[in-house]
Amino acid sequence: MLSTTHRTAETPLQTQIRLGEQVERQAAFRAAETPLQTQIRLKEQDERQTTLRAIETPLQIQIRLEEQAQQQAVIRARDTLEQLQARRIVHAEMQTERWGDFMHNNWSVFHDSGLQYDPSIDYHTYPLIVIGEQEEPLKTLYLYDTNESKRFLSKIRKYNSCFEMTSFGVEKAIRMPVFLATYTVQGQICH
């Protein structure tokens, strides 16, 4: 392993060769890892990163985030159309999986009502209930003045964010492959 003094004396070509060899060694080590070793390595890496980020100054955080954004921009600029489409598909699949997990784990707002989310049921076919003046306990839960009320409204917002918004007066539906439908209603874009 080269010391810092040796690295400063390297030519750009030597640096490129050294980094290429390092990538190859790392790939070989990771290919030979057992799942347990991978899990341990990732946990240690996460702990190191958390420790380093905890002592970062606001300026260091800003610089790190700007560098990450620049690196992402360079990577995306090099992407071919196929790679870009593949990235979008992977992102959409991750979002779908995340929301599916959320729906499965958080179907019941109160977690003790006994309701369970059933993916085989089409919940969109159920008629909407017309709500007048709220009765207790909903009336107090909507006030946002107690911890229970704040928790309730937070859970409702998370739950409602899992669904597409549809509206009367839809002028035009904008469809993109793999993504949720987006509508324009009176000039405003709705999801």
Tab-separated table of C-alpha atoms in Angstrom:
chain	number	residue	atom	x	y	z
A	1	MET	CA	0.000	0.000	0.000
A	2	LEU	CA	1.343	3.417	-0.934
A	3	SER	CA	1.769	6.159	1.630
A	4	THR	CA	0.431	9.668	1.130
A	5	THR	CA	3.924	10.882	0.180
A	6	HIS	CA	4.168	8.328	-2.613
A	7	ARG	CA	0.688	9.206	-3.859
A	8	THR	CA	1.499	12.894	-4.170
A	9	ALA	CA	4.502	11.974	-6.319
A	10	GLU	CA	2.402	9.813	-8.666
A	11	THR	CA	1.775	10.842	-12.223
A	12	PRO	CA	-1.866	10.894	-13.385
A	13	LEU	CA	-1.228	7.673	-15.338
A	14	GLN	CA	0.192	5.927	-12.250
A	15	THR	CA	-2.814	7.088	-10.210
A	16	GLN	CA	-5.199	5.755	-12.841
A	17	ILE	CA	-3.381	2.386	-12.924
A	18	ARG	CA	-3.317	2.156	-9.104
A	19	LEU	CA	-7.038	2.941	-8.838
A	20	GLY	CA	-7.863	0.412	-11.572
A	21	GLU	CA	-5.920	-2.299	-9.728
A	22	GLN	CA	-7.639	-1.323	-6.485
A	23	VAL	CA	-11.072	-1.685	-8.117
A	24	GLU	CA	-10.120	-5.141	-9.425
A	25	ARG	CA	-8.861	-6.272	-5.989
A	26	GLN	CA	-11.989	-4.962	-4.313
A	27	ALA	CA	-14.237	-6.711	-6.843
A	28	ALA	CA	-12.379	-9.997	-6.280
A	29	PHE	CA	-12.685	-9.681	-2.480
A	30	ARG	CA	-16.398	-8.874	-2.689
A	31	ALA	CA	-17.057	-11.761	-5.072
A	32	ALA	CA	-15.444	-14.146	-2.564
A	33	GLU	CA	-17.405	-12.769	0.414
A	34	THR	CA	-20.040	-14.841	2.135
A	35	PRO	CA	-23.432	-13.192	2.744
A	36	LEU	CA	-22.533	-12.819	6.437
A	37	GLN	CA	-19.225	-11.113	5.587
A	38	THR	CA	-21.055	-8.769	3.204
A	39	GLN	CA	-23.579	-7.914	5.901
A	40	ILE	CA	-20.808	-7.216	8.436
A	41	ARG	CA	-18.832	-5.103	5.945
A	42	LEU	CA	-21.884	-3.028	5.015
A	43	LYS	CA	-22.790	-2.524	8.683
A	44	GLU	CA	-19.246	-1.368	9.520
A	45	GLN	CA	-19.234	0.902	6.470
A	46	ASP	CA	-22.571	2.403	7.542
A	47	GLU	CA	-21.265	3.001	11.081
A	48	ARG	CA	-18.098	4.709	9.764
A	49	GLN	CA	-20.163	6.892	7.442
A	50	THR	CA	-22.593	7.821	10.226
A	51	THR	CA	-19.707	8.754	12.525
A	52	LEU	CA	-18.033	10.892	9.864
A	53	ARG	CA	-21.271	12.642	8.917
A	54	ALA	CA	-22.062	13.386	12.573
A	55	ILE	CA	-18.952	15.565	12.861
A	56	GLU	CA	-19.376	17.346	9.517
A	57	THR	CA	-19.817	21.094	9.538
A	58	PRO	CA	-22.667	22.644	7.528
A	59	LEU	CA	-20.117	23.788	4.924
A	60	GLN	CA	-18.702	20.261	4.601
A	61	ILE	CA	-22.227	18.871	4.201
A	62	GLN	CA	-22.967	21.398	1.464
A	63	ILE	CA	-19.711	20.607	-0.361
A	64	ARG	CA	-20.329	16.833	-0.102
A	65	LEU	CA	-23.873	17.151	-1.449
A	66	GLU	CA	-22.739	19.398	-4.319
A	67	GLU	CA	-19.997	16.918	-5.252
A	68	GLN	CA	-22.512	14.054	-5.181
A	69	ALA	CA	-24.884	16.040	-7.406
A	70	GLN	CA	-22.058	16.744	-9.870
A	71	GLN	CA	-21.050	13.071	-9.940
A	72	GLN	CA	-24.666	12.040	-10.555
A	73	ALA	CA	-24.966	14.603	-13.355
A	74	VAL	CA	-21.802	13.266	-15.035
A	75	ILE	CA	-23.026	9.665	-14.730
A	76	ARG	CA	-26.459	10.530	-16.116
A	77	ALA	CA	-24.959	12.556	-18.962
A	78	ARG	CA	-23.029	9.452	-20.064
A	79	ASP	CA	-26.117	7.215	-19.921
A	80	THR	CA	-27.488	5.921	-23.181
A	81	LEU	CA	-31.224	5.998	-23.811
A	82	GLU	CA	-31.468	2.310	-22.810
A	83	GLN	CA	-29.585	2.902	-19.554
A	84	LEU	CA	-31.785	5.882	-18.749
A	85	GLN	CA	-34.944	3.836	-19.373
A	86	ALA	CA	-33.551	0.977	-17.250
A	87	ARG	CA	-32.779	3.441	-14.420
A	88	ARG	CA	-36.362	4.752	-14.574
A	89	ILE	CA	-37.796	1.234	-14.501
A	90	VAL	CA	-35.657	0.258	-11.505
A	91	HIS	CA	-36.663	3.450	-9.691
A	92	ALA	CA	-40.361	2.840	-10.400
A	93	GLU	CA	-40.084	-0.776	-9.214
A	94	MET	CA	-38.380	0.344	-6.003
A	95	GLN	CA	-41.138	2.908	-5.381
A	96	THR	CA	-43.842	0.314	-6.042
A	97	GLU	CA	-42.200	-2.145	-3.660
A	98	ARG	CA	-41.768	0.540	-0.997
A	99	TRP	CA	-45.417	1.619	-1.174
A	100	GLY	CA	-46.558	-2.013	-1.192
A	101	ASP	CA	-44.594	-2.638	2.007
A	102	PHE	CA	-45.985	0.560	3.513
A	103	MET	CA	-49.556	-0.452	2.679
A	104	HIS	CA	-49.032	-3.926	4.106
A	105	ASN	CA	-47.492	-2.660	7.359
A	106	ASN	CA	-49.640	0.434	7.916
A	107	TRP	CA	-53.088	-0.499	6.659
A	108	SER	CA	-54.744	0.080	10.004
A	109	VAL	CA	-54.361	3.660	11.178
A	110	PHE	CA	-54.639	2.592	14.796
A	111	HIS	CA	-52.784	-0.757	14.404
A	112	ASP	CA	-55.194	-2.370	16.861
A	113	SER	CA	-58.495	-2.189	15.006
A	114	GLY	CA	-58.073	-5.660	13.531
A	115	LEU	CA	-58.259	-4.451	9.912
A	116	GLN	CA	-55.796	-6.025	7.516
A	117	TYR	CA	-54.818	-4.905	4.029
A	118	ASP	CA	-55.819	-7.519	1.453
A	119	PRO	CA	-54.073	-7.015	-1.923
A	120	SER	CA	-56.676	-9.203	-3.659
A	121	ILE	CA	-59.468	-6.683	-2.939
A	122	ASP	CA	-60.028	-3.736	-5.274
A	123	TYR	CA	-60.671	-0.980	-2.740
A	124	HIS	CA	-61.393	1.550	-5.521
A	125	THR	CA	-64.812	-0.077	-6.148
A	126	TYR	CA	-66.150	0.836	-2.716
A	127	PRO	CA	-68.447	3.883	-2.734
A	128	LEU	CA	-67.313	7.070	-1.050
A	129	ILE	CA	-68.957	7.895	2.253
A	130	VAL	CA	-70.425	11.377	2.561
A	131	ILE	CA	-69.162	12.873	5.792
A	132	GLY	CA	-71.101	15.581	7.576
A	133	GLU	CA	-70.199	16.941	10.982
A	134	GLN	CA	-67.605	14.642	12.531
A	135	GLU	CA	-68.640	12.701	15.582
A	136	GLU	CA	-66.401	11.925	18.521
A	137	PRO	CA	-63.613	10.732	18.565
A	138	LEU	CA	-62.887	11.956	15.008
A	139	LYS	CA	-63.912	15.513	15.830
A	140	THR	CA	-61.152	15.875	18.423
A	141	LEU	CA	-58.636	13.925	16.341
A	142	TYR	CA	-58.927	16.451	13.494
A	143	LEU	CA	-58.039	19.420	15.749
A	144	TYR	CA	-54.227	18.773	15.742
A	145	ASP	CA	-53.943	19.964	19.352
A	146	THR	CA	-52.880	16.770	21.154
A	147	ASN	CA	-50.144	14.222	20.530
A	148	GLU	CA	-52.787	11.617	19.678
A	149	SER	CA	-54.358	14.008	17.166
A	150	LYS	CA	-50.990	14.814	15.572
A	151	ARG	CA	-50.150	11.107	15.314
A	152	PHE	CA	-53.567	10.348	13.781
A	153	LEU	CA	-53.295	13.082	11.137
A	154	SER	CA	-49.723	12.067	10.309
A	155	LYS	CA	-50.831	8.448	9.763
A	156	ILE	CA	-53.782	9.588	7.623
A	157	ARG	CA	-51.463	11.704	5.424
A	158	LYS	CA	-49.056	8.800	4.961
A	159	TYR	CA	-51.923	6.470	4.145
A	160	ASN	CA	-53.525	8.871	1.669
A	161	SER	CA	-50.224	9.469	-0.115
A	162	CYS	CA	-50.278	5.830	-1.263
A	163	PHE	CA	-53.088	6.454	-3.734
A	164	GLU	CA	-53.301	8.218	-7.072
A	165	MET	CA	-55.430	11.334	-7.053
A	166	THR	CA	-58.265	11.441	-9.540
A	167	SER	CA	-60.596	14.329	-10.008
A	168	PHE	CA	-63.686	15.403	-11.869
A	169	GLY	CA	-63.012	17.787	-14.730
A	170	VAL	CA	-59.931	15.972	-16.021
A	171	GLU	CA	-58.976	17.643	-19.281
A	172	LYS	CA	-56.119	15.425	-20.373
A	173	ALA	CA	-54.344	12.401	-18.910
A	174	ILE	CA	-50.551	12.420	-19.194
A	175	ARG	CA	-49.228	8.850	-19.313
A	176	MET	CA	-45.593	7.846	-18.964
A	177	PRO	CA	-44.520	4.184	-19.007
A	178	VAL	CA	-44.106	2.632	-15.553
A	179	PHE	CA	-45.072	5.827	-13.688
A	180	LEU	CA	-48.322	6.850	-12.024
A	181	ALA	CA	-50.755	8.739	-14.203
A	182	THR	CA	-50.611	12.526	-14.026
A	183	TYR	CA	-53.598	14.703	-14.873
A	184	THR	CA	-54.050	18.361	-15.625
A	185	VAL	CA	-57.120	19.844	-13.958
A	186	GLN	CA	-57.849	23.472	-14.803
A	187	GLY	CA	-54.181	23.978	-15.656
A	188	GLN	CA	-52.844	22.361	-12.458
A	189	ILE	CA	-50.922	19.085	-12.552
A	190	CYS	CA	-52.304	16.417	-10.212
A	191	HIS	CA	-51.019	12.926	-9.422
